[in-house]
Coordinates of N, CA, C and O in Angstrom, one line a residue:
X89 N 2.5 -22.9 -89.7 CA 1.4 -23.8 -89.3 C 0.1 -23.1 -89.4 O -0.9 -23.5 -90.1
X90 N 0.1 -21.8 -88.5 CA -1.3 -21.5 -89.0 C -1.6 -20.8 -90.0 O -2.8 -20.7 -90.3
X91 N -0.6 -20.2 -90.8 CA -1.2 -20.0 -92.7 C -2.0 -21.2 -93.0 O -3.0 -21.1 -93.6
X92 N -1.5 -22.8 -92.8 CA -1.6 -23.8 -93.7 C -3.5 -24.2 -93.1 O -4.4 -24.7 -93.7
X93 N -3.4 -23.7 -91.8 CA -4.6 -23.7 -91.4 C -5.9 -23.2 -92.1 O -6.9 -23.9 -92.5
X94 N -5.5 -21.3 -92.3 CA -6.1 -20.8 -93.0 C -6.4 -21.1 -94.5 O -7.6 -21.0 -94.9
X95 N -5.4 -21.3 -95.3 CA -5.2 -22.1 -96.5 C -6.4 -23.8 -96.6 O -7.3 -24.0 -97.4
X96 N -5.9 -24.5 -95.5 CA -7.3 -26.1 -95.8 C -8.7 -25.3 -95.9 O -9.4 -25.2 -96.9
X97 N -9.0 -24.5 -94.1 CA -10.0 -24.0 -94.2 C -10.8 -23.3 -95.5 O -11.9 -23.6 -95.8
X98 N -9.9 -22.4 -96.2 CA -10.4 -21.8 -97.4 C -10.6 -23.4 -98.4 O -11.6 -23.6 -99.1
X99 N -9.7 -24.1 -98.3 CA -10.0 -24.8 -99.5 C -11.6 -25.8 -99.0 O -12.3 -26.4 -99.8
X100 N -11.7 -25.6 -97.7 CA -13.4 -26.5 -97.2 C -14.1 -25.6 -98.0 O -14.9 -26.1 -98.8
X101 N -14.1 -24.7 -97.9 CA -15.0 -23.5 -97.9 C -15.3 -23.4 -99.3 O -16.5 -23.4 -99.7
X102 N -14.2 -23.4 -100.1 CA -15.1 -23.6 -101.4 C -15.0 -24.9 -102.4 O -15.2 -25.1 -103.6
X103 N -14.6 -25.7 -101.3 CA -15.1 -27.2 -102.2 C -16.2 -27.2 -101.5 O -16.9 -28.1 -101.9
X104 N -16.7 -26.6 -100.6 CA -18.2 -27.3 -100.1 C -19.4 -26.0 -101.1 O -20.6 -26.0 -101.2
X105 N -18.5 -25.3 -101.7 CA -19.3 -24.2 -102.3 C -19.8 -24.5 -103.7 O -20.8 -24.0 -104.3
X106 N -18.5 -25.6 -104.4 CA -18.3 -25.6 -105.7 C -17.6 -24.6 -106.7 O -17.7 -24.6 -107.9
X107 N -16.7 -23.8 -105.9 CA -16.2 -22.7 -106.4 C -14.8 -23.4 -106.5 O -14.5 -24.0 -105.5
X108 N -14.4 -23.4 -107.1 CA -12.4 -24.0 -107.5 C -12.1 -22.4 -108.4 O -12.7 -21.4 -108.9
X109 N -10.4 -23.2 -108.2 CA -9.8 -21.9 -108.8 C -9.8 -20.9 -107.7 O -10.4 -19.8 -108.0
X110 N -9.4 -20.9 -106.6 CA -9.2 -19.4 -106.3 C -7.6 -19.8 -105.3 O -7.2 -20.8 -104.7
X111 N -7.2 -18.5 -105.6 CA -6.0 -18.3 -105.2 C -5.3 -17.2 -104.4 O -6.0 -16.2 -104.2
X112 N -3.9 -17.2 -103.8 CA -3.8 -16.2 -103.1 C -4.4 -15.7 -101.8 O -4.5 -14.5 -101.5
X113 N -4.8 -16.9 -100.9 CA -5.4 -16.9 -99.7 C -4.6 -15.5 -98.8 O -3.4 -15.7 -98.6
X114 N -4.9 -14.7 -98.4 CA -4.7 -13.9 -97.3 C -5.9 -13.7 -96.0 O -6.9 -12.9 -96.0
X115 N -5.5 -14.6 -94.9 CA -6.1 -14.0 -93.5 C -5.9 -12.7 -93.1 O -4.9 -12.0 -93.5
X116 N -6.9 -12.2 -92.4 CA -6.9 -11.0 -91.7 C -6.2 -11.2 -90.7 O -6.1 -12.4 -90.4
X117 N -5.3 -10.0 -89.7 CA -4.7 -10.0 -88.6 C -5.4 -10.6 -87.5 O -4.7 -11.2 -86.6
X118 N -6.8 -10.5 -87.4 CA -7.7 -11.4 -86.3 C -8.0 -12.1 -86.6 O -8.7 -12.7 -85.8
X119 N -7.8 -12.8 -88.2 CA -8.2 -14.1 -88.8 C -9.8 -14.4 -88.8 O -10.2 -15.6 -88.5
X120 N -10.6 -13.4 -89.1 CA -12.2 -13.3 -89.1 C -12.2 -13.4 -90.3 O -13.3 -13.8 -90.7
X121 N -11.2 -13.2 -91.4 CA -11.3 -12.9 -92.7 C -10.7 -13.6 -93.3 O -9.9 -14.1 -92.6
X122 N -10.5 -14.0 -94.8 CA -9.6 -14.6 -95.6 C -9.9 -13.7 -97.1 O -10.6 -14.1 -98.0
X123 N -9.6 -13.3 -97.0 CA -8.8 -12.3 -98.8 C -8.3 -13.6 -99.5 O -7.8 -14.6 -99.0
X124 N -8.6 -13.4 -101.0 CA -8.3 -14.3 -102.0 C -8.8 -13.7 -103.5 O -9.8 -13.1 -103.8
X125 N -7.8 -14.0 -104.4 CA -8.0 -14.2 -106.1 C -9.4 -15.2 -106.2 O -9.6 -16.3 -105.7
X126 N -10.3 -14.6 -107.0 CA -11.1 -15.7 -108.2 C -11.2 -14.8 -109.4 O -10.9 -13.7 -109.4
X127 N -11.6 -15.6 -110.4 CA -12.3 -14.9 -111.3 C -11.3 -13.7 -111.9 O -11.8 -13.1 -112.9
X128 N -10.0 -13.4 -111.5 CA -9.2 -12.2 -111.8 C -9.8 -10.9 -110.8 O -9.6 -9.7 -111.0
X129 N -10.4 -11.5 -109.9 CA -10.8 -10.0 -108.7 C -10.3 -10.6 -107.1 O -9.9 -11.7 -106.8
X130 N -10.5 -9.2 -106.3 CA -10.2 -9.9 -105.0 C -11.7 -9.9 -104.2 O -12.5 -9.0 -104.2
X131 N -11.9 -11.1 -103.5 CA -13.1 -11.6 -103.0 C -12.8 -11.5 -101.5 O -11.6 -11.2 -101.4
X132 N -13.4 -11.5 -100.3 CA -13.6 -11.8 -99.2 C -14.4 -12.5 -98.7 O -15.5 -12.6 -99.2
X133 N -14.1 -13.4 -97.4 CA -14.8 -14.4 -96.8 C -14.5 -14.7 -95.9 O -13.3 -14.8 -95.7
X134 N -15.7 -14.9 -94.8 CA -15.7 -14.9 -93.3 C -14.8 -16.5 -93.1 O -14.9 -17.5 -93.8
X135 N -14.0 -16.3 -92.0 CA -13.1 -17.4 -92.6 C -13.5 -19.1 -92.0 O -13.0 -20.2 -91.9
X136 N -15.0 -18.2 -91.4 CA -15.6 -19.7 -91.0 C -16.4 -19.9 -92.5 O -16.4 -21.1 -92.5
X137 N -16.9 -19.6 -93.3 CA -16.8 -20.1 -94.4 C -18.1 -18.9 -94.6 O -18.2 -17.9 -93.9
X138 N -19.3 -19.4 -95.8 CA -20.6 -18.5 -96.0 C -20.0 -17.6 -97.2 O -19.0 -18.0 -97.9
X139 N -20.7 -16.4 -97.4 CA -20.8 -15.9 -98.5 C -19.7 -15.7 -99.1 O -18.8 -15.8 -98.2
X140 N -19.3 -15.5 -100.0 CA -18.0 -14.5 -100.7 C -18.2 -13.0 -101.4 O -19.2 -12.8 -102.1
X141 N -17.5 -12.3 -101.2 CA -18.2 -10.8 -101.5 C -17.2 -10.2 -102.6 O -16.2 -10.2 -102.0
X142 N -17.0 -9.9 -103.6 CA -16.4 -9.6 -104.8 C -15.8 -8.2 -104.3 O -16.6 -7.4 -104.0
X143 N -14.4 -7.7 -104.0 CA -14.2 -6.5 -103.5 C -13.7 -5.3 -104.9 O -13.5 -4.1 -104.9
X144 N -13.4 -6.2 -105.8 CA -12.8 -5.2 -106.6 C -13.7 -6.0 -108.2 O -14.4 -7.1 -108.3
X145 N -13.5 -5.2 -109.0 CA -14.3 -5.4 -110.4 C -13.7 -4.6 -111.6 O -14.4 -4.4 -112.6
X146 N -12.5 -4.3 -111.4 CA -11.5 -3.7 -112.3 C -11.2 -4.5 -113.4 O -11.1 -5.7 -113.3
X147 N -11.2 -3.7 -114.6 CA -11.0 -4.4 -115.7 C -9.4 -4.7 -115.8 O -8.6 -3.8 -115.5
X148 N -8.7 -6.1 -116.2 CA -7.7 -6.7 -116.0 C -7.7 -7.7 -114.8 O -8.6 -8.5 -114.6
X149 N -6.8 -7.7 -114.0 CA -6.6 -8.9 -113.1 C -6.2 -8.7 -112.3 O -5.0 -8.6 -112.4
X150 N -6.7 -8.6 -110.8 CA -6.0 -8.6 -109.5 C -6.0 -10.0 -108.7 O -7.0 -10.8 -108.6
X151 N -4.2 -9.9 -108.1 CA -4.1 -10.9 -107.4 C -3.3 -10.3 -106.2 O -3.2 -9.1 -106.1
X152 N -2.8 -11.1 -105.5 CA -1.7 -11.0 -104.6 C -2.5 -10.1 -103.3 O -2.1 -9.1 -102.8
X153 N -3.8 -10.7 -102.8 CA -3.7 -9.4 -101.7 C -3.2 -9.9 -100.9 O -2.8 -11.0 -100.7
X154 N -3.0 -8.4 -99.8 CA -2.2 -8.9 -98.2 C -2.8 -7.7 -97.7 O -2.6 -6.6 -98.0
X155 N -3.7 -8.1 -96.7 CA -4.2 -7.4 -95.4 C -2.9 -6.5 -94.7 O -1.9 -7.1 -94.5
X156 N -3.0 -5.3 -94.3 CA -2.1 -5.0 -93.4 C -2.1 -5.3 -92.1 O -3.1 -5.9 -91.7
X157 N -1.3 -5.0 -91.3 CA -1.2 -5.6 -89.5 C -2.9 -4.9 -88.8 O -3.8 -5.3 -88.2
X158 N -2.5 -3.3 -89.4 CA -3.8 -3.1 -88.4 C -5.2 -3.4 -89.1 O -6.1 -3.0 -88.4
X159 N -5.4 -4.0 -90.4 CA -6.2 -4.9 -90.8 C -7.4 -3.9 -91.4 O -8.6 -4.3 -91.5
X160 N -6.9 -2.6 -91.6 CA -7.9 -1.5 -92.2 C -7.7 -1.5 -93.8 O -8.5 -1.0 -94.6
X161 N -6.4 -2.1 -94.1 CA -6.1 -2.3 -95.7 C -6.1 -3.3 -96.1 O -6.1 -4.3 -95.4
X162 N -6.2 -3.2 -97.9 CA -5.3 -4.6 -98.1 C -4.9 -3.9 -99.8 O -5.6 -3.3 -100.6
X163 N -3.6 -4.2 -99.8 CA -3.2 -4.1 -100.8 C -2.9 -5.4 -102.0 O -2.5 -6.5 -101.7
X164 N -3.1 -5.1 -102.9 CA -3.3 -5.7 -104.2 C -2.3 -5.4 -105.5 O -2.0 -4.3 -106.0
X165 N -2.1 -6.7 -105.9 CA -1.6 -6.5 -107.4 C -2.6 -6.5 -108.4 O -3.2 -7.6 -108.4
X166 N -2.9 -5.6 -109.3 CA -3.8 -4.8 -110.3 C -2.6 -5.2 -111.7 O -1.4 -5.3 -111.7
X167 N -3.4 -5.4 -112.5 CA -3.0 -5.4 -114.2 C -3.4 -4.8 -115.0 O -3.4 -5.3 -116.2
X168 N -4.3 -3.2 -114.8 CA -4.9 -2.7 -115.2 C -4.7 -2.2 -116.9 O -5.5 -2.0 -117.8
X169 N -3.2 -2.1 -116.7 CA -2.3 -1.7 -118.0 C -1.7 -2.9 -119.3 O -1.3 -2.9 -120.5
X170 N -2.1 -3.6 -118.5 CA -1.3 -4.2 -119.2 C 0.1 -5.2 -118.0 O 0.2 -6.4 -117.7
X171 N 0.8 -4.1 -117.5 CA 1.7 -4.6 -116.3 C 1.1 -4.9 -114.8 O 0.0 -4.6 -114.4
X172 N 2.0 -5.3 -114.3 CA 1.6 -5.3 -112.5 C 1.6 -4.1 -112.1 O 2.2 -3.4 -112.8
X173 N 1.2 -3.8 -111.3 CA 1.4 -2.7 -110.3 C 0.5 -2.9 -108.9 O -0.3 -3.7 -108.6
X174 N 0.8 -1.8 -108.4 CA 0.6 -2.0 -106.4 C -0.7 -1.1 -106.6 O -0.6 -0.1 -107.3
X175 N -2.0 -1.6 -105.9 CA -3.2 -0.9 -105.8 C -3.5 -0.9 -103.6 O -2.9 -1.4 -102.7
X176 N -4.4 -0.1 -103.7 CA -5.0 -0.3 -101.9 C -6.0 0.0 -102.1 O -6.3 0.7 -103.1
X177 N -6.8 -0.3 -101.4 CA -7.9 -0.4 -100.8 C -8.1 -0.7 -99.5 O -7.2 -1.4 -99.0
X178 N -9.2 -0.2 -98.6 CA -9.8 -0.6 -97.4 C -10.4 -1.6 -97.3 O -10.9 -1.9 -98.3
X179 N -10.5 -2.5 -96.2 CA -10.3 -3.9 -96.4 C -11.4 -4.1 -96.7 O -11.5 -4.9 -97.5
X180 N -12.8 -3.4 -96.0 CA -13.9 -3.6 -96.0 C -14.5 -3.1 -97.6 O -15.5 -3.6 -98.1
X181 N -14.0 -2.5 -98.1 CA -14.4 -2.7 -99.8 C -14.3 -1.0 -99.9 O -14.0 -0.6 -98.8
X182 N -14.4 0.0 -101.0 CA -14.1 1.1 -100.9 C -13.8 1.7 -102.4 O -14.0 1.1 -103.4
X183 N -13.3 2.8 -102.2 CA -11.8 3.5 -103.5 C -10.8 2.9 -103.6 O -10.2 2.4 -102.7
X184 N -10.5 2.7 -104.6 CA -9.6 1.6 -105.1 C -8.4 2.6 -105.7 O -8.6 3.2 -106.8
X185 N -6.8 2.8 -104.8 CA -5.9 3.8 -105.6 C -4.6 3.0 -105.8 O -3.9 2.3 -105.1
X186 N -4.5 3.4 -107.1 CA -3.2 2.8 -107.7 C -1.7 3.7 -107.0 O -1.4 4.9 -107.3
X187 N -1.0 2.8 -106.2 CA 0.2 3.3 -105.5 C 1.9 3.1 -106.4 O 3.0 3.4 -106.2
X188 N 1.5 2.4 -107.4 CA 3.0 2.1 -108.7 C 2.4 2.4 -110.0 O 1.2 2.4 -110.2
X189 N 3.2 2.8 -111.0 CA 2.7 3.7 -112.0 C 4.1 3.4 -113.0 O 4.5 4.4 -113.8
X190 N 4.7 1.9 -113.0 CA 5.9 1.7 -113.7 C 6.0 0.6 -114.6 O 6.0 -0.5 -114.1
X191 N 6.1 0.8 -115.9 CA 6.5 -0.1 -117.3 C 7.0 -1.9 -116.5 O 6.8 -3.0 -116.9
X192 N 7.5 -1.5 -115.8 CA 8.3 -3.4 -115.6 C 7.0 -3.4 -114.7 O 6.0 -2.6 -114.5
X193 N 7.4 -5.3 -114.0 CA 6.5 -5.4 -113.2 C 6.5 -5.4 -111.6 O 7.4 -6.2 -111.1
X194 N 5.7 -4.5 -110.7 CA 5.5 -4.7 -109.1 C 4.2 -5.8 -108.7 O 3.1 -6.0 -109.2
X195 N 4.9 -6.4 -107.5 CA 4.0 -7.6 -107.1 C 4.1 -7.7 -105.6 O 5.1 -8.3 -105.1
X196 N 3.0 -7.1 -104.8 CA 2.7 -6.7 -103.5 C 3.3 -7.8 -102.7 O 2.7 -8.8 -102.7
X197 N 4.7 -7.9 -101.8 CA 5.4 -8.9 -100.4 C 4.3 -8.7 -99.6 O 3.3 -9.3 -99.4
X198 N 4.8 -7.6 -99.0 CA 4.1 -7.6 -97.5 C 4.3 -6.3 -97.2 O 4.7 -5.5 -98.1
X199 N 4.1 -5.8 -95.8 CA 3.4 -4.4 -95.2 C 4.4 -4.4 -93.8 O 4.4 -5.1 -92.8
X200 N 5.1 -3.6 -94.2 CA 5.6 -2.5 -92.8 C 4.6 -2.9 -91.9 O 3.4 -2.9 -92.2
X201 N 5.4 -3.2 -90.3 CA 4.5 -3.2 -89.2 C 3.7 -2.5 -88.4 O 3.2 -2.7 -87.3
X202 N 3.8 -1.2 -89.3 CA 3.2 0.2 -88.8 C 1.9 0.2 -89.5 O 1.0 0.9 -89.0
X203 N 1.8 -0.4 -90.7 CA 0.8 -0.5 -91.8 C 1.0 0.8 -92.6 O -0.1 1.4 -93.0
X204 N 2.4 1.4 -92.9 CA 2.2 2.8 -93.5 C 3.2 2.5 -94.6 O 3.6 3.5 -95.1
X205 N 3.7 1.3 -95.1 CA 4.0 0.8 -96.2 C 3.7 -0.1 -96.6 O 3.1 -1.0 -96.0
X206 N 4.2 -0.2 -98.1 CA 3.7 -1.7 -98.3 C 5.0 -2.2 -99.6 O 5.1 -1.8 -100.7
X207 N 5.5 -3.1 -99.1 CA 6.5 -3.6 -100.0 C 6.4 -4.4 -100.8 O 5.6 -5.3 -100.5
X208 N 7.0 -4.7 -102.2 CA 6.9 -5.5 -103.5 C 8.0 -5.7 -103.8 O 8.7 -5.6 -102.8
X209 N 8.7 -6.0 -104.9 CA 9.0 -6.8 -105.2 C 9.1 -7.0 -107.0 O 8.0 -7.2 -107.5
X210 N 10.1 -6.9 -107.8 CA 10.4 -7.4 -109.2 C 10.5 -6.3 -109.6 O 11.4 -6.6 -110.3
X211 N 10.3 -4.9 -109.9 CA 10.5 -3.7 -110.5 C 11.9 -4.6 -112.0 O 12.0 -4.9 -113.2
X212 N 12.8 -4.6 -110.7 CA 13.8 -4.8 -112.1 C 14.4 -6.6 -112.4 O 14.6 -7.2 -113.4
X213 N 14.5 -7.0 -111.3 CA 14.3 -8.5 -111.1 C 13.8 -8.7 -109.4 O 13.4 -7.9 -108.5
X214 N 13.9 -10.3 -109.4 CA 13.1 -10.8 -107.8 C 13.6 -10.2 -107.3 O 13.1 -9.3 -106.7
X215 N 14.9 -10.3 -107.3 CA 15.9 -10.1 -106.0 C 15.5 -8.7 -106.0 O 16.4 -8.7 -105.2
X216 N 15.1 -7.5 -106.1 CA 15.1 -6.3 -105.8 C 13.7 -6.0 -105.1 O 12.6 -6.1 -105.7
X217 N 13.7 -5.5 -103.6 CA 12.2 -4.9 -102.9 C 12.5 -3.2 -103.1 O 13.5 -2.6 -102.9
X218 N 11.4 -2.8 -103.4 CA 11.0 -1.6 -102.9 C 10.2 -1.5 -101.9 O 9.7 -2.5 -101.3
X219 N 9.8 -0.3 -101.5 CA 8.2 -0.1 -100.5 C 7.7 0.9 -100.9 O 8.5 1.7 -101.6
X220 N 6.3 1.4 -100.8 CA 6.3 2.7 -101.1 C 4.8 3.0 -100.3 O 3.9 2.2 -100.4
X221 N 4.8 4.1 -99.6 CA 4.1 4.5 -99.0 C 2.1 5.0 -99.1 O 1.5 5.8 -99.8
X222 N 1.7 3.8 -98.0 CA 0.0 4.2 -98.6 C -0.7 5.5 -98.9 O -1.9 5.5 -99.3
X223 N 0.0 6.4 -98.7 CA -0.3 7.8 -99.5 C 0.2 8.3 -100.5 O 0.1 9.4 -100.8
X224 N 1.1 7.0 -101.3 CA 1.8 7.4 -102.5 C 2.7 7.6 -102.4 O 3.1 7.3 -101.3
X225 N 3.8 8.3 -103.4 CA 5.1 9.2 -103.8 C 5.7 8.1 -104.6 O 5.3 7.0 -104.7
X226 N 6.8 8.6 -105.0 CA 8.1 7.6 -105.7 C 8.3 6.7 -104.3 O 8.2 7.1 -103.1
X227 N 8.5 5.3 -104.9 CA 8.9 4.3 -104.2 C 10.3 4.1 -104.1 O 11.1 4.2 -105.0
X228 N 10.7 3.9 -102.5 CA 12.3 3.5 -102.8 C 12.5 2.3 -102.3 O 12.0 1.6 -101.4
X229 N 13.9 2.3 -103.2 CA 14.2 0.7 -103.3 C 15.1 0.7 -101.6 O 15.7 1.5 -100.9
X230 N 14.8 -0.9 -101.5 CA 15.4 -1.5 -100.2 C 16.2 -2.1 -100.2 O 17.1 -2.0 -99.4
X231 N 16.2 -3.0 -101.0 CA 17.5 -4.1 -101.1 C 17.8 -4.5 -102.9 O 18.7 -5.2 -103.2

């Protein structure tokens, strides 16, 4: 119920803006924020509505962000190659570091409730998650 909250509210926000097309709503853990796809970048916005702030500007396409619990990250799917892969960044805008570095495609789930992983998803099909940790290494698979 309250994703679907956050979700209308984003959609007031930019039909009163004139902005369509955006996708991929993610709230912040205190819900001050809403993370979202436009344009093939990831944007932020106070989730009472007002500016939008462009956080990434990478050549190719990011989508899929997800804030982590303690709401200092947000990780993203990047297409920088050609394929998906898992990117992070600080929520507040920053260094942008590529955390997957693999031929098939990765597509950011969600975040360990510690915020010191972050799980995806498709490497070899859906049904398979990995995680792999915000300081990098080989990712291992989970199910």
């Amino acid at each position: 119920m309250r994703s679907l909250l956050w979700i209308f509210m984003l959609t007031i926000t930019v039909a009163a803006s004139n902005t369509f097309f955006t996708t991929d709503p993610a709230p912040s853990p205190d819900g001050s924020k809403i993370a979202f796809s436009y344009e093939n970048d990831i944007w932020i916005v106070g989730s009472s509505g007002g500016q939008a702030y462009r956080l990434t500007g990478m050549e190719g396409k990011e989508s899929e962000p997800a804030y982590s619990p303690d709401g200092k990250w947000i990780a993203f799917t990047g297409r920088q190659d050609g394929n998906p892969n898992i990117y992070l960044m600080p929520a507040e805008g920053g260094e942008i570091r590529q955390l997957t570095f693999h031929d098939d495609n990765d597509y950011v789930e969600s975040w360990s409730w510690d915020s010191k992983f972050i799980y995806f998803s498709s490497r070899y099909n859906y049904k398979t998650t990995f995680k792999v940790s915000i300081d990098g290494g080989t990712p291992r698979k989970i199910v």
